[in-house]
């Protein structure tokens, strides 16, 4: 999964981008669950470990 696909997936699941994030990273927050996660913003594939960690932080896995 690329970071662009991950961002679309998070948005479909109620996450919105919030201010912050350094460099090429974006922060996403879900009001309902209160969860916050950071996603690198590049066009490359995310590593399997990073993909798993982002989904776990978001409460989607």
mmCIF file of N, CA and C in Angstrom:
data_model
loop_
_atom_site.group_PDB
_atom_site.id
_atom_site.type_symbol
_atom_site.label_atom_id
_atom_site.label_comp_id
_atom_site.label_asym_id
_atom_site.label_seq_id
_atom_site.Cartn_x
_atom_site.Cartn_y
_atom_site.Cartn_z
ATOM 1 N N UNK A 1 0.850 -1.171 0.000
ATOM 2 C CA UNK A 1 0.000 0.000 0.000
ATOM 3 C C UNK A 1 0.901 1.241 0.000
ATOM 4 N N UNK A 2 0.574 2.208 -0.836
ATOM 5 C CA UNK A 2 1.351 3.448 -0.857
ATOM 6 C C UNK A 2 0.803 4.395 0.211
ATOM 7 N N UNK A 3 1.545 5.445 0.506
ATOM 8 C CA UNK A 3 1.074 6.400 1.510
ATOM 9 C C UNK A 3 -0.200 7.100 1.029
ATOM 10 N N UNK A 4 -0.309 7.339 -0.266
ATOM 11 C CA UNK A 4 -1.515 7.963 -0.817
ATOM 12 C C UNK A 4 -2.729 7.068 -0.589
ATOM 13 N N UNK A 5 -2.570 5.772 -0.798
ATOM 14 C CA UNK A 5 -3.660 4.822 -0.559
ATOM 15 C C UNK A 5 -4.006 4.766 0.925
ATOM 16 N N UNK A 6 -2.993 4.816 1.794
ATOM 17 C CA UNK A 6 -3.219 4.791 3.241
ATOM 18 C C UNK A 6 -4.003 6.029 3.673
ATOM 19 N N UNK A 7 -3.639 7.193 3.143
ATOM 20 C CA UNK A 7 -4.330 8.431 3.492
ATOM 21 C C UNK A 7 -5.796 8.358 3.062
ATOM 22 N N UNK A 8 -6.077 7.857 1.866
ATOM 23 C CA UNK A 8 -7.458 7.700 1.393
ATOM 24 C C UNK A 8 -8.226 6.737 2.296
ATOM 25 N N UNK A 9 -7.573 5.643 2.704
ATOM 26 C CA UNK A 9 -8.202 4.650 3.575
ATOM 27 C C UNK A 9 -8.550 5.268 4.929
ATOM 28 N N UNK A 10 -7.618 6.040 5.500
ATOM 29 C CA UNK A 10 -7.877 6.681 6.787
ATOM 30 C C UNK A 10 -9.042 7.663 6.676
ATOM 31 N N UNK A 11 -9.073 8.445 5.609
ATOM 32 C CA UNK A 11 -10.151 9.420 5.425
ATOM 33 C C UNK A 11 -11.505 8.734 5.291
ATOM 34 N N UNK A 12 -11.546 7.582 4.610
ATOM 35 C CA UNK A 12 -12.792 6.820 4.481
ATOM 36 C C UNK A 12 -13.279 6.323 5.835
ATOM 37 N N UNK A 13 -12.349 6.158 6.777
ATOM 38 C CA UNK A 13 -12.684 5.645 8.097
ATOM 39 C C UNK A 13 -12.783 6.747 9.148
ATOM 40 N N UNK A 14 -13.070 7.969 8.722
ATOM 41 C CA UNK A 14 -13.378 9.050 9.645
ATOM 42 C C UNK A 14 -12.218 9.900 10.120
ATOM 43 N N UNK A 15 -11.035 9.708 9.584
ATOM 44 C CA UNK A 15 -9.884 10.508 9.993
ATOM 45 C C UNK A 15 -9.824 11.781 9.161
ATOM 46 N N UNK A 16 -9.392 12.869 9.809
ATOM 47 C CA UNK A 16 -9.196 14.142 9.121
ATOM 48 C C UNK A 16 -7.773 14.599 9.375
ATOM 49 N N UNK A 17 -7.222 15.313 8.417
ATOM 50 C CA UNK A 17 -5.859 15.815 8.578
ATOM 51 C C UNK A 17 -5.886 16.993 9.540
ATOM 52 N N UNK A 18 -4.936 17.017 10.475
ATOM 53 C CA UNK A 18 -4.826 18.108 11.435
ATOM 54 C C UNK A 18 -3.486 18.798 11.254
ATOM 55 N N UNK A 19 -3.375 19.982 11.832
ATOM 56 C CA UNK A 19 -2.131 20.743 11.737
ATOM 57 C C UNK A 19 -1.001 19.976 12.408
ATOM 58 N N UNK A 20 0.180 20.174 11.910
ATOM 59 C CA UNK A 20 1.340 19.503 12.481
ATOM 60 C C UNK A 20 1.911 18.506 11.508
ATOM 61 N N UNK A 21 2.829 17.749 11.997
ATOM 62 C CA UNK A 21 3.542 16.826 11.131
ATOM 63 C C UNK A 21 4.764 17.526 10.593
ATOM 64 N N UNK A 22 5.897 16.892 10.713
ATOM 65 C CA UNK A 22 7.140 17.527 10.289
ATOM 66 C C UNK A 22 7.566 17.017 8.924
ATOM 67 N N UNK A 23 8.061 17.919 8.116
ATOM 68 C CA UNK A 23 8.596 17.530 6.817
ATOM 69 C C UNK A 23 7.561 16.856 5.952
ATOM 70 N N UNK A 24 7.859 15.647 5.553
ATOM 71 C CA UNK A 24 6.977 14.930 4.626
ATOM 72 C C UNK A 24 6.038 13.976 5.360
ATOM 73 N N UNK A 25 5.576 14.360 6.550
ATOM 74 C CA UNK A 25 4.643 13.543 7.314
ATOM 75 C C UNK A 25 3.369 14.339 7.571
ATOM 76 N N UNK A 26 2.236 13.637 7.604
ATOM 77 C CA UNK A 26 0.943 14.268 7.875
ATOM 78 C C UNK A 26 0.299 13.589 9.071
ATOM 79 N N UNK A 27 -0.392 14.388 9.905
ATOM 80 C CA UNK A 27 -1.098 13.868 11.073
ATOM 81 C C UNK A 27 -2.581 13.743 10.751
ATOM 82 N N UNK A 28 -3.172 12.654 11.232
ATOM 83 C CA UNK A 28 -4.593 12.419 11.043
ATOM 84 C C UNK A 28 -5.236 12.083 12.380
ATOM 85 N N UNK A 29 -6.443 12.635 12.604
ATOM 86 C CA UNK A 29 -7.152 12.477 13.874
ATOM 87 C C UNK A 29 -8.577 12.026 13.600
ATOM 88 N N UNK A 30 -9.081 11.147 14.489
ATOM 89 C CA UNK A 30 -10.461 10.685 14.401
ATOM 90 C C UNK A 30 -11.197 11.173 15.644
ATOM 91 N N UNK A 31 -12.187 12.060 15.473
ATOM 92 C CA UNK A 31 -12.938 12.623 16.599
ATOM 93 C C UNK A 31 -13.674 11.556 17.389
ATOM 94 N N UNK A 32 -14.222 10.589 16.709
ATOM 95 C CA UNK A 32 -15.041 9.571 17.361
ATOM 96 C C UNK A 32 -14.208 8.696 18.286
ATOM 97 N N UNK A 33 -13.071 8.225 17.801
ATOM 98 C CA UNK A 33 -12.242 7.319 18.597
ATOM 99 C C UNK A 33 -11.181 8.049 19.405
ATOM 100 N N UNK A 34 -10.876 9.296 19.024
ATOM 101 C CA UNK A 34 -9.828 10.049 19.711
ATOM 102 C C UNK A 34 -8.430 9.593 19.349
ATOM 103 N N UNK A 35 -8.300 8.837 18.289
ATOM 104 C CA UNK A 35 -6.989 8.308 17.888
ATOM 105 C C UNK A 35 -6.280 9.255 16.931
ATOM 106 N N UNK A 36 -4.955 9.288 17.060
ATOM 107 C CA UNK A 36 -4.097 10.125 16.230
ATOM 108 C C UNK A 36 -3.016 9.245 15.628
ATOM 109 N N UNK A 37 -2.726 9.445 14.360
ATOM 110 C CA UNK A 37 -1.651 8.702 13.710
ATOM 111 C C UNK A 37 -0.934 9.607 12.715
ATOM 112 N N UNK A 38 0.300 9.271 12.416
ATOM 113 C CA UNK A 38 1.128 10.040 11.494
ATOM 114 C C UNK A 38 1.472 9.149 10.304
ATOM 115 N N UNK A 39 1.343 9.715 9.098
ATOM 116 C CA UNK A 39 1.613 8.966 7.870
ATOM 117 C C UNK A 39 2.655 9.721 7.051
ATOM 118 N N UNK A 40 3.707 9.034 6.599
ATOM 119 C CA UNK A 40 4.657 9.699 5.709
ATOM 120 C C UNK A 40 3.968 10.027 4.383
ATOM 121 N N UNK A 41 4.275 11.180 3.827
ATOM 122 C CA UNK A 41 3.620 11.613 2.593
ATOM 123 C C UNK A 41 4.602 11.540 1.431
ATOM 124 N N UNK A 42 4.701 10.373 0.838
ATOM 125 C CA UNK A 42 5.511 10.172 -0.357
ATOM 126 C C UNK A 42 4.780 9.177 -1.240
ATOM 127 N N UNK A 43 5.253 8.958 -2.407
ATOM 128 C CA UNK A 43 4.531 8.115 -3.364
ATOM 129 C C UNK A 43 5.006 6.665 -3.368
ATOM 130 N N UNK A 44 5.927 6.324 -2.492
ATOM 131 C CA UNK A 44 6.479 4.970 -2.464
ATOM 132 C C UNK A 44 5.614 4.042 -1.622
ATOM 133 N N UNK A 45 5.868 2.757 -1.769
ATOM 134 C CA UNK A 45 5.191 1.752 -0.958
ATOM 135 C C UNK A 45 5.626 1.891 0.496
ATOM 136 N N UNK A 46 4.668 1.728 1.408
ATOM 137 C CA UNK A 46 5.001 1.688 2.826
ATOM 138 C C UNK A 46 5.503 0.283 3.141
ATOM 139 N N UNK A 47 6.452 0.183 4.039
ATOM 140 C CA UNK A 47 6.907 -1.131 4.475
ATOM 141 C C UNK A 47 5.781 -1.841 5.208
ATOM 142 N N UNK A 48 5.796 -3.155 5.207
ATOM 143 C CA UNK A 48 4.728 -3.928 5.857
ATOM 144 C C UNK A 48 4.627 -3.604 7.342
ATOM 145 N N UNK A 49 5.773 -3.447 8.001
ATOM 146 C CA UNK A 49 5.772 -3.129 9.429
ATOM 147 C C UNK A 49 5.170 -1.763 9.704
ATOM 148 N N UNK A 50 5.522 -0.776 8.901
ATOM 149 C CA UNK A 50 4.990 0.577 9.060
ATOM 150 C C UNK A 50 3.495 0.606 8.771
ATOM 151 N N UNK A 51 3.091 -0.092 7.732
ATOM 152 C CA UNK A 51 1.670 -0.173 7.382
ATOM 153 C C UNK A 51 0.873 -0.761 8.546
ATOM 154 N N UNK A 52 1.384 -1.835 9.122
ATOM 155 C CA UNK A 52 0.729 -2.489 10.258
ATOM 156 C C UNK A 52 0.658 -1.541 11.455
ATOM 157 N N UNK A 53 1.740 -0.827 11.725
ATOM 158 C CA UNK A 53 1.784 0.073 12.875
ATOM 159 C C UNK A 53 0.790 1.225 12.721
ATOM 160 N N UNK A 54 0.692 1.798 11.527
ATOM 161 C CA UNK A 54 -0.255 2.891 11.287
ATOM 162 C C UNK A 54 -1.685 2.402 11.503
ATOM 163 N N UNK A 55 -2.014 1.241 10.958
ATOM 164 C CA UNK A 55 -3.362 0.687 11.119
ATOM 165 C C UNK A 55 -3.659 0.370 12.579
ATOM 166 N N UNK A 56 -2.665 -0.108 13.305
ATOM 167 C CA UNK A 56 -2.840 -0.419 14.723
ATOM 168 C C UNK A 56 -3.064 0.859 15.529
ATOM 169 N N UNK A 57 -2.268 1.907 15.251
ATOM 170 C CA UNK A 57 -2.443 3.190 15.933
ATOM 171 C C UNK A 57 -3.828 3.763 15.657
ATOM 172 N N UNK A 58 -4.309 3.557 14.445
ATOM 173 C CA UNK A 58 -5.613 4.086 14.047
ATOM 174 C C UNK A 58 -6.764 3.240 14.588
ATOM 175 N N UNK A 59 -6.459 2.077 15.145
ATOM 176 C CA UNK A 59 -7.494 1.202 15.674
ATOM 177 C C UNK A 59 -8.245 0.462 14.589
ATOM 178 N N UNK A 60 -7.616 0.279 13.445
ATOM 179 C CA UNK A 60 -8.263 -0.381 12.313
ATOM 180 C C UNK A 60 -7.735 -1.785 12.079
ATOM 181 N N UNK A 61 -6.919 -2.276 12.987
ATOM 182 C CA UNK A 61 -6.394 -3.630 12.853
ATOM 183 C C UNK A 61 -6.297 -4.272 14.203
#
